[in-house]
Amino acid sequence: MTPTSLRAAIVPVTAIEQNCTLIWCTATNRAAVVDPGGDLPRILSAIEQAGVTVEKILLTHGHIDHAGAAKPLAERLGVPIEGPHEDDRFWLARLDEDGRQWGIDGVVFEPDRWLDEGDTVTIGELTLNVYHTPGHTAGHVIFHHAPSRFAQVGDVLFQGSVGRTDLPQGNHKQLIESIVTKLWPLGDDTAFIPGHGKPSTFAHERAHNMFVSDRALSA
């Protein structure tokens, strides 16, 4: 029997270089597209190259570079959209407006399923846990696959930095609390893909991140 495992491929999209991610179950070749902000041809090409069948779209939050192309992709593939938390309804309702501002095509929609703390999402035979991690946006969520020690963290945490909190509904104190109380307990050996930049591990960030390292937080 083939063991089930998780694989992921980053697909950079939009001029903001957002890490749209293709995650799939190796046992079934069923996949999810996380945060399709734009550049649909590039995303569709990555799906074809991986040889997987997408069964859903997952969203960490509602910013234009993460959600702008979610509805067109869902319609193209005939799949549902799951996430983010309903507190990001504010952002999803203004995707067209924000798209014009940022030069990114944005289509307003409401997901098929809002997500909350304690929910799970499935990709083939994989089950990922959902954590509500407000701060960058009020309705931000992350996805964690414990057996793979892997997390998709959107714009909560980056290699060497943290998510911006100067946009509407941002809250720096809340963001730091989300990192410390939701991400760190998942384990130092957890590797993560952020919404921008290179992947990292929680251990590396706790040792070196100037905002949330153990040393920075104890100062």
Coordinates of N, CA and C in Angstrom, one line a residue:
M1 N 0.8 -1.2 0.0 CA 0.0 0.0 0.0 C 0.9 1.2 0.0
T2 N 0.6 2.2 -0.9 CA 1.4 3.4 -1.0 C 1.1 4.3 0.2
P3 N 2.2 4.7 0.9 CA 1.9 5.7 2.1 C 1.4 7.0 1.6
T4 N 0.6 7.6 2.3 CA 0.0 8.9 2.0 C 1.0 10.0 2.5
S5 N 1.4 10.9 1.7 CA 2.2 12.0 2.1 C 1.8 13.3 1.4
L6 N 2.3 14.4 1.9 CA 2.0 15.7 1.3 C 3.1 16.2 0.5
R7 N 2.8 16.8 -0.7 CA 3.8 17.5 -1.5 C 3.3 18.9 -1.7
A8 N 4.2 19.9 -1.9 CA 3.8 21.2 -2.2 C 4.7 21.9 -3.2
A9 N 4.1 22.7 -4.1 CA 4.9 23.5 -5.1 C 4.4 24.9 -5.0
I10 N 5.4 25.8 -4.9 CA 5.1 27.2 -4.9 C 4.9 27.8 -6.3
V11 N 3.9 28.6 -6.6 CA 3.6 29.2 -7.9 C 3.6 30.7 -7.6
P12 N 4.7 31.4 -7.8 CA 4.6 32.9 -7.6 C 3.6 33.5 -8.6
V13 N 2.8 34.4 -8.0 CA 1.8 35.1 -8.8 C 1.7 36.6 -8.5
T14 N 1.3 37.4 -9.4 CA 1.1 38.8 -9.4 C 2.4 39.5 -9.2
A15 N 2.4 40.8 -9.5 CA 3.6 41.7 -9.4 C 4.1 41.7 -7.9
I16 N 3.2 41.3 -7.0 CA 3.6 41.3 -5.6 C 4.3 40.1 -5.2
E17 N 4.4 39.1 -6.1 CA 5.2 37.9 -5.9 C 4.6 37.1 -4.7
Q18 N 3.3 36.8 -4.8 CA 2.7 36.1 -3.8 C 2.9 34.6 -4.0
N19 N 3.1 33.8 -2.9 CA 3.3 32.4 -3.0 C 2.0 31.6 -3.1
C20 N 1.3 31.6 -4.2 CA 0.3 30.7 -4.4 C 0.9 29.3 -4.3
T21 N 0.2 28.4 -3.7 CA 0.8 27.1 -3.5 C -0.1 25.9 -3.9
L22 N 0.4 25.0 -4.6 CA -0.3 23.8 -5.0 C 0.1 22.7 -4.0
I23 N -0.9 22.2 -3.2 CA -0.6 21.1 -2.2 C -1.4 19.9 -2.7
W24 N -0.7 18.7 -2.6 CA -1.4 17.5 -3.1 C -1.1 16.3 -2.2
C25 N -2.0 15.3 -2.3 CA -1.9 14.1 -1.6 C -1.2 13.1 -2.6
T26 N -0.1 12.5 -2.2 CA 0.6 11.6 -3.1 C -0.1 10.3 -3.4
A27 N -1.0 9.9 -2.4 CA -1.7 8.6 -2.6 C -2.8 8.7 -3.6
T28 N -3.4 9.9 -3.7 CA -4.6 10.1 -4.6 C -4.3 11.1 -5.8
N29 N -3.3 11.8 -5.7 CA -3.0 12.9 -6.7 C -4.1 13.9 -6.7
R30 N -4.9 14.0 -5.6 CA -5.9 15.1 -5.4 C -5.2 16.3 -4.7
A31 N -5.6 17.5 -5.2 CA -4.8 18.7 -4.8 C -5.8 19.8 -4.4
A32 N -5.1 20.8 -3.8 CA -5.8 22.1 -3.5 C -4.9 23.2 -3.9
V33 N -5.5 24.3 -4.4 CA -4.7 25.5 -4.7 C -4.9 26.5 -3.6
V34 N -3.8 26.9 -2.9 CA -3.9 27.8 -1.8 C -3.6 29.2 -2.3
D35 N -4.5 30.1 -2.0 CA -4.3 31.6 -2.3 C -3.9 31.9 -3.8
P36 N -4.9 31.6 -4.7 CA -4.7 32.0 -6.1 C -5.0 33.5 -6.3
G37 N -3.9 34.3 -6.1 CA -4.1 35.7 -6.2 C -4.3 36.3 -7.7
G38 N -3.7 35.5 -8.6 CA -3.8 36.0 -10.0 C -3.0 35.1 -10.9
D39 N -2.8 35.5 -12.2 CA -2.0 34.8 -13.1 C -2.5 33.4 -13.3
L40 N -3.8 33.3 -13.7 CA -4.4 32.0 -13.9 C -3.6 31.0 -14.8
P41 N -3.1 31.5 -16.0 CA -2.4 30.6 -16.9 C -1.2 29.9 -16.2
R42 N -0.5 30.7 -15.3 CA 0.6 30.1 -14.6 C 0.2 29.0 -13.6
I43 N -0.9 29.3 -12.9 CA -1.5 28.3 -12.0 C -1.9 27.1 -12.7
L44 N -2.6 27.2 -13.8 CA -3.1 26.1 -14.5 C -2.0 25.3 -15.1
S45 N -0.9 25.9 -15.5 CA 0.2 25.2 -16.0 C 0.9 24.4 -15.0
A46 N 1.0 25.0 -13.7 CA 1.6 24.2 -12.6 C 0.8 23.0 -12.3
I47 N -0.6 23.1 -12.3 CA -1.4 22.0 -12.1 C -1.2 20.9 -13.1
E48 N -1.1 21.3 -14.4 CA -0.9 20.3 -15.4 C 0.5 19.6 -15.3
Q49 N 1.5 20.4 -14.9 CA 2.8 19.9 -14.8 C 2.9 18.9 -13.7
A50 N 2.2 19.2 -12.6 CA 2.2 18.2 -11.4 C 1.4 17.0 -11.7
G51 N 0.5 17.0 -12.7 CA -0.3 15.9 -13.0 C -1.3 15.5 -11.9
V52 N -1.9 16.6 -11.3 CA -2.8 16.4 -10.2 C -4.2 16.9 -10.6
T53 N -5.2 16.4 -9.8 CA -6.6 16.9 -9.9 C -7.0 17.8 -8.8
V54 N -7.2 19.0 -9.0 CA -7.6 20.0 -8.0 C -9.0 19.7 -7.5
E55 N -9.2 19.6 -6.2 CA -10.6 19.4 -5.7 C -11.1 20.6 -4.9
K56 N -10.3 21.5 -4.6 CA -10.8 22.7 -3.9 C -9.7 23.8 -3.9
I57 N -10.2 25.0 -3.6 CA -9.3 26.2 -3.4 C -9.4 26.5 -1.9
L58 N -8.2 26.8 -1.3 CA -8.1 27.2 0.1 C -7.6 28.6 0.2
L59 N -8.1 29.4 1.1 CA -7.7 30.8 1.2 C -7.3 31.0 2.7
T60 N -6.1 31.6 2.8 CA -5.6 32.0 4.2 C -6.3 33.4 4.6
H61 N -6.5 34.3 3.6 CA -7.1 35.5 3.9 C -7.6 36.2 2.7
G62 N -8.2 37.4 2.8 CA -8.9 38.0 1.7 C -8.2 39.1 0.9
H63 N -6.9 39.3 1.1 CA -6.3 40.3 0.4 C -6.2 40.0 -1.1
I64 N -6.2 41.0 -1.9 CA -6.2 40.9 -3.4 C -5.2 40.0 -3.9
D65 N -3.9 40.0 -3.4 CA -2.9 39.2 -4.0 C -3.0 37.7 -3.6
H66 N -3.9 37.4 -2.7 CA -4.1 36.0 -2.3 C -5.5 35.5 -2.8
A67 N -6.4 36.4 -3.0 CA -7.8 35.9 -3.3 C -8.3 36.4 -4.6
G68 N -7.6 37.3 -5.3 CA -8.2 38.0 -6.5 C -8.7 37.0 -7.6
A69 N -8.0 35.9 -7.8 CA -8.4 35.0 -8.9 C -9.1 33.8 -8.4
A70 N -9.5 33.7 -7.1 CA -10.1 32.5 -6.5 C -11.4 32.2 -7.3
K71 N -12.3 33.1 -7.5 CA -13.6 32.8 -8.1 C -13.4 32.4 -9.6
P72 N -12.6 33.1 -10.4 CA -12.4 32.6 -11.8 C -11.8 31.2 -11.8
L73 N -10.9 30.9 -10.9 CA -10.2 29.6 -10.9 C -11.2 28.5 -10.5
A74 N -12.0 28.8 -9.5 CA -13.0 27.9 -9.0 C -14.0 27.6 -10.1
E75 N -14.4 28.6 -10.9 CA -15.4 28.4 -12.0 C -14.7 27.6 -13.1
R76 N -13.5 27.9 -13.4 CA -12.8 27.2 -14.4 C -12.6 25.7 -14.1
L77 N -12.3 25.4 -12.8 CA -12.1 24.0 -12.4 C -13.3 23.3 -11.9
G78 N -14.4 24.0 -11.6 CA -15.6 23.5 -11.0 C -15.4 22.9 -9.6
V79 N -14.7 23.7 -8.8 CA -14.4 23.3 -7.4 C -14.9 24.4 -6.4
P80 N -15.0 24.0 -5.1 CA -15.5 24.9 -4.1 C -14.3 25.7 -3.6
I81 N -14.6 26.8 -2.9 CA -13.6 27.7 -2.2 C -13.9 27.5 -0.7
E82 N -12.8 27.2 0.1 CA -12.9 27.1 1.5 C -12.0 28.1 2.2
G83 N -12.5 28.9 3.1 CA -11.7 29.9 3.8 C -11.9 31.2 3.1
P84 N -11.4 32.3 3.8 CA -10.9 32.3 5.1 C -11.9 32.3 6.2
H85 N -11.6 32.9 7.3 CA -12.6 33.1 8.4 C -13.5 34.2 8.0
E86 N -14.7 34.1 8.5 CA -15.8 35.1 8.0 C -15.4 36.6 8.4
D87 N -14.5 36.8 9.3 CA -14.1 38.1 9.6 C -13.4 38.8 8.5
D88 N -13.0 38.1 7.4 CA -12.4 38.7 6.2 C -13.5 38.9 5.1
R89 N -14.7 38.9 5.5 CA -15.8 39.2 4.5 C -15.5 40.7 4.0
F90 N -15.0 41.5 4.9 CA -14.7 42.9 4.5 C -13.8 43.0 3.3
W91 N -12.7 42.1 3.3 CA -11.8 42.2 2.2 C -12.3 41.5 0.9
L92 N -13.0 40.4 1.0 CA -13.5 39.7 -0.1 C -14.6 40.6 -0.9
A93 N -15.3 41.4 -0.1 CA -16.3 42.3 -0.7 C -15.7 43.5 -1.5
R94 N -14.4 43.7 -1.4 CA -13.8 44.8 -2.1 C -12.7 44.4 -3.0
L95 N -12.7 43.1 -3.4 CA -11.6 42.6 -4.3 C -11.6 43.3 -5.6
D96 N -12.7 43.7 -6.2 CA -12.7 44.4 -7.4 C -12.1 45.8 -7.3
E97 N -12.5 46.5 -6.2 CA -11.9 47.8 -5.9 C -10.4 47.8 -5.7
D98 N -10.0 46.8 -4.8 CA -8.6 46.7 -4.5 C -7.8 46.3 -5.8
G99 N -8.4 45.5 -6.6 CA -7.8 45.0 -7.8 C -7.4 46.2 -8.7
R100 N -8.4 47.1 -8.9 CA -8.1 48.3 -9.7 C -6.9 49.1 -9.1
Q101 N -6.9 49.2 -7.8 CA -5.8 50.0 -7.1 C -4.5 49.3 -7.3
W102 N -4.4 48.0 -7.3 CA -3.1 47.3 -7.4 C -2.8 46.8 -8.8
G103 N -3.7 47.0 -9.7 CA -3.4 46.5 -11.1 C -3.5 45.0 -11.2
I104 N -4.4 44.4 -10.3 CA -4.6 42.9 -10.3 C -6.1 42.7 -10.6
D105 N -6.4 41.8 -11.4 CA -7.9 41.4 -11.6 C -8.4 40.8 -10.3
G106 N -9.5 41.4 -9.8 CA -10.1 40.9 -8.6 C -11.6 40.7 -8.8
V107 N -12.1 39.6 -8.4 CA -13.5 39.2 -8.6 C -14.1 39.0 -7.2
V108 N -15.1 39.7 -6.9 CA -15.8 39.6 -5.6 C -16.5 38.2 -5.5
F109 N -16.5 37.6 -4.3 CA -17.2 36.3 -4.2 C -17.4 36.1 -2.7
E110 N -18.2 35.1 -2.4 CA -18.3 34.5 -1.0 C -17.9 33.1 -1.1
P111 N -17.1 32.6 -0.2 CA -16.6 31.2 -0.3 C -17.8 30.2 0.0
D112 N -17.6 29.0 -0.5 CA -18.5 28.0 -0.2 C -18.5 27.6 1.3
R113 N -17.4 27.8 1.9 CA -17.3 27.4 3.3 C -16.4 28.4 4.0
W114 N -16.9 29.1 5.0 CA -16.0 29.9 5.9 C -15.3 28.9 6.9
L115 N -14.1 29.3 7.3 CA -13.4 28.4 8.2 C -13.2 29.1 9.6
D116 N -13.0 28.2 10.6 CA -12.8 28.8 12.0 C -11.9 27.9 12.7
E117 N -11.4 28.4 13.8 CA -10.5 27.6 14.7 C -11.1 26.3 15.0
G118 N -10.3 25.2 14.8 CA -10.7 23.9 15.1 C -11.3 23.1 14.0
D119 N -11.5 23.8 12.9 CA -12.0 23.1 11.7 C -10.9 22.3 11.0
T120 N -11.2 21.4 10.1 CA -10.3 20.7 9.3 C -10.6 20.8 7.9
V121 N -9.7 20.7 7.0 CA -9.9 20.6 5.6 C -9.2 19.4 5.1
T122 N -9.7 18.8 4.0 CA -9.2 17.6 3.5 C -8.7 17.9 2.1
I123 N -7.6 17.2 1.7 CA -7.0 17.2 0.4 C -6.7 15.7 0.1
G124 N -7.5 15.0 -0.7 CA -7.4 13.6 -0.9 C -7.5 12.9 0.4
E125 N -6.5 12.2 0.8 CA -6.5 11.5 2.1 C -5.8 12.3 3.2
L126 N -5.4 13.5 2.9 CA -4.8 14.3 3.9 C -5.8 15.1 4.7
T127 N -5.6 15.4 6.0 CA -6.4 16.2 6.8 C -5.5 17.3 7.4
L128 N -5.9 18.6 7.1 CA -5.1 19.7 7.7 C -6.0 20.4 8.7
N129 N -5.3 20.8 9.8 CA -6.0 21.5 10.8 C -6.0 23.0 10.5
V130 N -7.1 23.7 10.9 CA -7.3 25.1 10.6 C -7.1 25.9 12.0
Y131 N -6.3 26.9 11.9 CA -6.2 27.8 13.1 C -6.5 29.2 12.7
H132 N -7.3 29.9 13.5 CA -7.6 31.3 13.2 C -6.5 32.2 13.8
T133 N -5.9 32.9 12.9 CA -4.7 33.7 13.3 C -4.8 35.2 12.9
P134 N -5.7 35.9 13.6 CA -5.9 37.3 13.2 C -4.6 38.2 13.6
G135 N -4.6 39.3 12.9 CA -3.5 40.3 13.2 C -3.2 41.0 11.9
H136 N -2.8 40.2 10.8 CA -2.6 40.8 9.5 C -3.9 41.2 8.9
T137 N -4.9 40.3 9.0 CA -6.3 40.6 8.8 C -7.1 40.0 9.9
A138 N -8.3 40.4 10.1 CA -9.1 39.9 11.2 C -9.5 38.4 11.0
G139 N -9.6 38.0 9.7 CA -10.1 36.6 9.4 C -9.1 35.7 8.9
H140 N -7.8 36.0 9.1 CA -6.7 35.2 8.6 C -6.7 33.8 9.3
V141 N -6.5 32.7 8.5 CA -6.3 31.4 9.0 C -5.0 30.8 8.4
I142 N -4.5 29.8 9.1 CA -3.4 29.0 8.6 C -3.8 27.5 8.5
F143 N -3.1 26.7 7.7 CA -3.3 25.3 7.6 C -2.1 24.5 8.0
H144 N -2.4 23.5 8.8 CA -1.3 22.7 9.4 C -1.5 21.2 9.2
H145 N -0.5 20.5 8.6 CA -0.5 19.1 8.5 C 0.5 18.5 9.4
A146 N 0.0 18.0 10.5 CA 0.9 17.5 11.6 C 1.8 16.4 11.2
P147 N 1.3 15.3 10.4 CA 2.2 14.2 10.1 C 3.4 14.7 9.2
S148 N 3.2 15.7 8.4 CA 4.3 16.2 7.6 C 5.1 17.3 8.2
R149 N 4.7 17.8 9.4 CA 5.3 18.9 10.1 C 5.4 20.1 9.2
F150 N 4.2 20.4 8.6 CA 4.2 21.4 7.5 C 3.0 22.4 7.8
A151 N 3.2 23.7 7.5 CA 2.2 24.7 7.7 C 2.2 25.7 6.5
Q152 N 1.0 26.1 6.1 CA 0.9 27.1 5.2 C 0.4 28.3 6.0
V153 N 1.2 29.4 6.1 CA 0.9 30.4 7.1 C 0.5 31.8 6.5
G154 N 0.3 31.8 5.1 CA -0.1 33.1 4.6 C 0.8 34.2 4.9
D155 N 0.2 35.4 5.3 CA 1.0 36.5 5.7 C 1.1 36.8 7.2
V156 N 1.0 35.7 8.0 CA 1.3 35.9 9.4 C 2.8 36.0 9.7
L157 N 3.5 35.1 9.1 CA 5.0 35.0 9.4 C 5.8 34.8 8.1
F158 N 6.9 35.5 8.0 CA 7.8 35.3 6.9 C 9.2 34.9 7.4
Q159 N 10.0 34.5 6.5 CA 11.4 34.3 6.8 C 12.0 35.7 7.2
G160 N 12.3 35.9 8.5 CA 12.9 37.1 8.9 C 12.0 38.3 9.2
S161 N 10.7 38.0 9.1 CA 9.8 39.2 9.3 C 8.4 38.6 9.7
V162 N 7.4 39.6 9.8 CA 6.1 39.2 10.1 C 5.1 40.0 9.2
G163 N 3.9 39.7 9.2 CA 2.9 40.3 8.3 C 2.7 41.8 8.7
R164 N 2.4 42.6 7.7 CA 2.1 44.0 8.0 C 0.8 44.2 8.7
T165 N 0.7 45.2 9.5 CA -0.6 45.4 10.2 C -1.1 46.8 10.1
D166 N -0.6 47.5 9.1 CA -1.0 48.9 8.9 C -2.2 49.1 8.0
L167 N -2.7 48.0 7.4 CA -3.9 48.0 6.6 C -5.2 47.9 7.5
P168 N -6.4 48.2 6.9 CA -7.6 48.2 7.7 C -7.7 46.8 8.4
Q169 N -8.1 46.8 9.7 CA -8.4 45.7 10.5 C -7.1 45.0 10.9
G170 N -5.9 45.6 10.6 CA -4.7 45.0 11.1 C -4.4 45.3 12.6
N171 N -3.7 44.5 13.3 CA -3.5 44.7 14.7 C -2.1 44.0 15.1
H172 N -1.1 44.8 15.3 CA 0.2 44.2 15.5 C 0.3 43.3 16.8
K173 N -0.3 43.8 17.8 CA -0.3 43.0 19.1 C -1.0 41.7 18.9
Q174 N -2.1 41.7 18.2 CA -2.9 40.5 17.9 C -2.0 39.5 17.0
L175 N -1.3 40.1 16.0 CA -0.5 39.3 15.1 C 0.6 38.5 15.9
I176 N 1.3 39.2 16.8 CA 2.3 38.6 17.6 C 1.7 37.5 18.5
E177 N 0.6 37.8 19.0 CA -0.1 36.8 19.9 C -0.5 35.6 19.1
S178 N -0.9 35.8 17.8 CA -1.3 34.6 17.0 C 0.0 33.8 16.7
I179 N 1.1 34.4 16.5 CA 2.3 33.6 16.2 C 2.8 32.8 17.4
V180 N 2.7 33.5 18.6 CA 3.2 32.9 19.8 C 2.3 31.8 20.3
T181 N 1.0 32.0 20.2 CA 0.0 31.1 20.8 C -0.5 30.0 19.8
K182 N -0.4 30.3 18.5 CA -1.0 29.4 17.5 C 0.1 28.6 16.7
L183 N 1.2 29.4 16.3 CA 2.2 28.8 15.5 C 3.3 28.1 16.3
W184 N 3.8 28.7 17.3 CA 4.9 28.1 18.0 C 4.6 26.7 18.6
P185 N 3.3 26.6 19.2 CA 3.0 25.3 19.8 C 3.0 24.1 18.8
L186 N 2.9 24.4 17.5 CA 2.9 23.4 16.5 C 4.3 22.7 16.3
G187 N 5.3 23.3 16.9 CA 6.6 22.6 17.0 C 7.7 23.3 16.2
D188 N 8.9 23.3 16.8 CA 10.0 24.0 16.1 C 10.4 23.4 14.8
D189 N 10.1 22.1 14.7 CA 10.5 21.3 13.5 C 9.5 21.5 12.3
T190 N 8.5 22.4 12.5 CA 7.5 22.7 11.5 C 8.1 23.5 10.4
A191 N 8.1 23.1 9.2 CA 8.5 23.9 8.0 C 7.3 24.6 7.5
F192 N 7.4 25.8 7.0 CA 6.3 26.6 6.6 C 6.5 27.3 5.3
I193 N 5.5 27.4 4.5 CA 5.5 28.3 3.3 C 4.7 29.5 3.7
P194 N 5.4 30.7 3.5 CA 4.7 32.0 3.8 C 4.0 32.5 2.5
G195 N 3.3 33.6 2.7 CA 2.6 34.2 1.6 C 3.6 34.9 0.6
H196 N 4.8 35.2 1.1 CA 5.8 35.9 0.3 C 7.2 35.4 0.7
G197 N 8.1 35.4 -0.2 CA 9.5 35.0 0.2 C 9.7 33.5 0.3
K198 N 10.8 33.2 0.9 CA 11.3 31.8 1.0 C 10.7 31.0 2.2
P199 N 10.5 29.7 2.0 CA 10.1 28.9 3.1 C 11.1 28.9 4.3
S200 N 10.7 28.6 5.4 CA 11.5 28.5 6.6 C 11.0 27.5 7.6
T201 N 11.5 27.5 8.8 CA 11.0 26.7 9.9 C 10.8 27.6 11.1
F202 N 9.9 27.1 11.9 CA 9.6 27.8 13.2 C 10.9 27.9 14.0
A203 N 11.7 26.9 14.0 CA 12.9 26.9 14.8 C 13.8 28.1 14.3
H204 N 14.0 28.2 13.0 CA 14.8 29.3 12.5 C 14.3 30.6 12.9
E205 N 13.0 30.8 12.8 CA 12.4 32.1 13.1 C 12.5 32.4 14.6
R206 N 12.3 31.4 15.4 CA 12.5 31.6 16.9 C 13.9 32.0 17.3
A207 N 14.8 31.6 16.4 CA 16.2 31.9 16.7 C 16.7 33.2 16.1
H208 N 16.1 33.6 14.9 CA 16.7 34.7 14.2 C 15.7 35.8 13.8
N209 N 14.4 35.6 13.9 CA 13.5 36.6 13.4 C 13.5 37.8 14.3
M210 N 13.8 39.0 13.8 CA 14.0 40.2 14.6 C 12.7 40.7 15.3
F211 N 11.5 40.1 14.9 CA 10.3 40.5 15.5 C 9.8 39.5 16.5
V212 N 10.0 38.2 16.3 CA 9.4 37.2 17.1 C 10.3 36.1 17.6
S213 N 11.6 36.4 17.5 CA 12.5 35.4 18.1 C 12.3 35.4 19.6
D214 N 12.7 34.3 20.2 CA 12.6 34.2 21.6 C 13.3 35.4 22.3
R215 N 14.5 35.7 21.8 CA 15.2 36.8 22.4 C 14.5 38.2 22.2
A216 N 13.9 38.4 21.0 CA 13.2 39.6 20.8 C 12.0 39.8 21.7
L217 N 11.3 38.7 21.9 CA 10.1 38.7 22.7 C 10.4 38.8 24.2
S218 N 11.5 38.4 24.6 CA 11.9 38.5 26.0 C 12.5 39.8 26.4
A219 N 12.9 40.6 25.4 CA 13.6 41.9 25.7 C 12.7 42.8 26.4

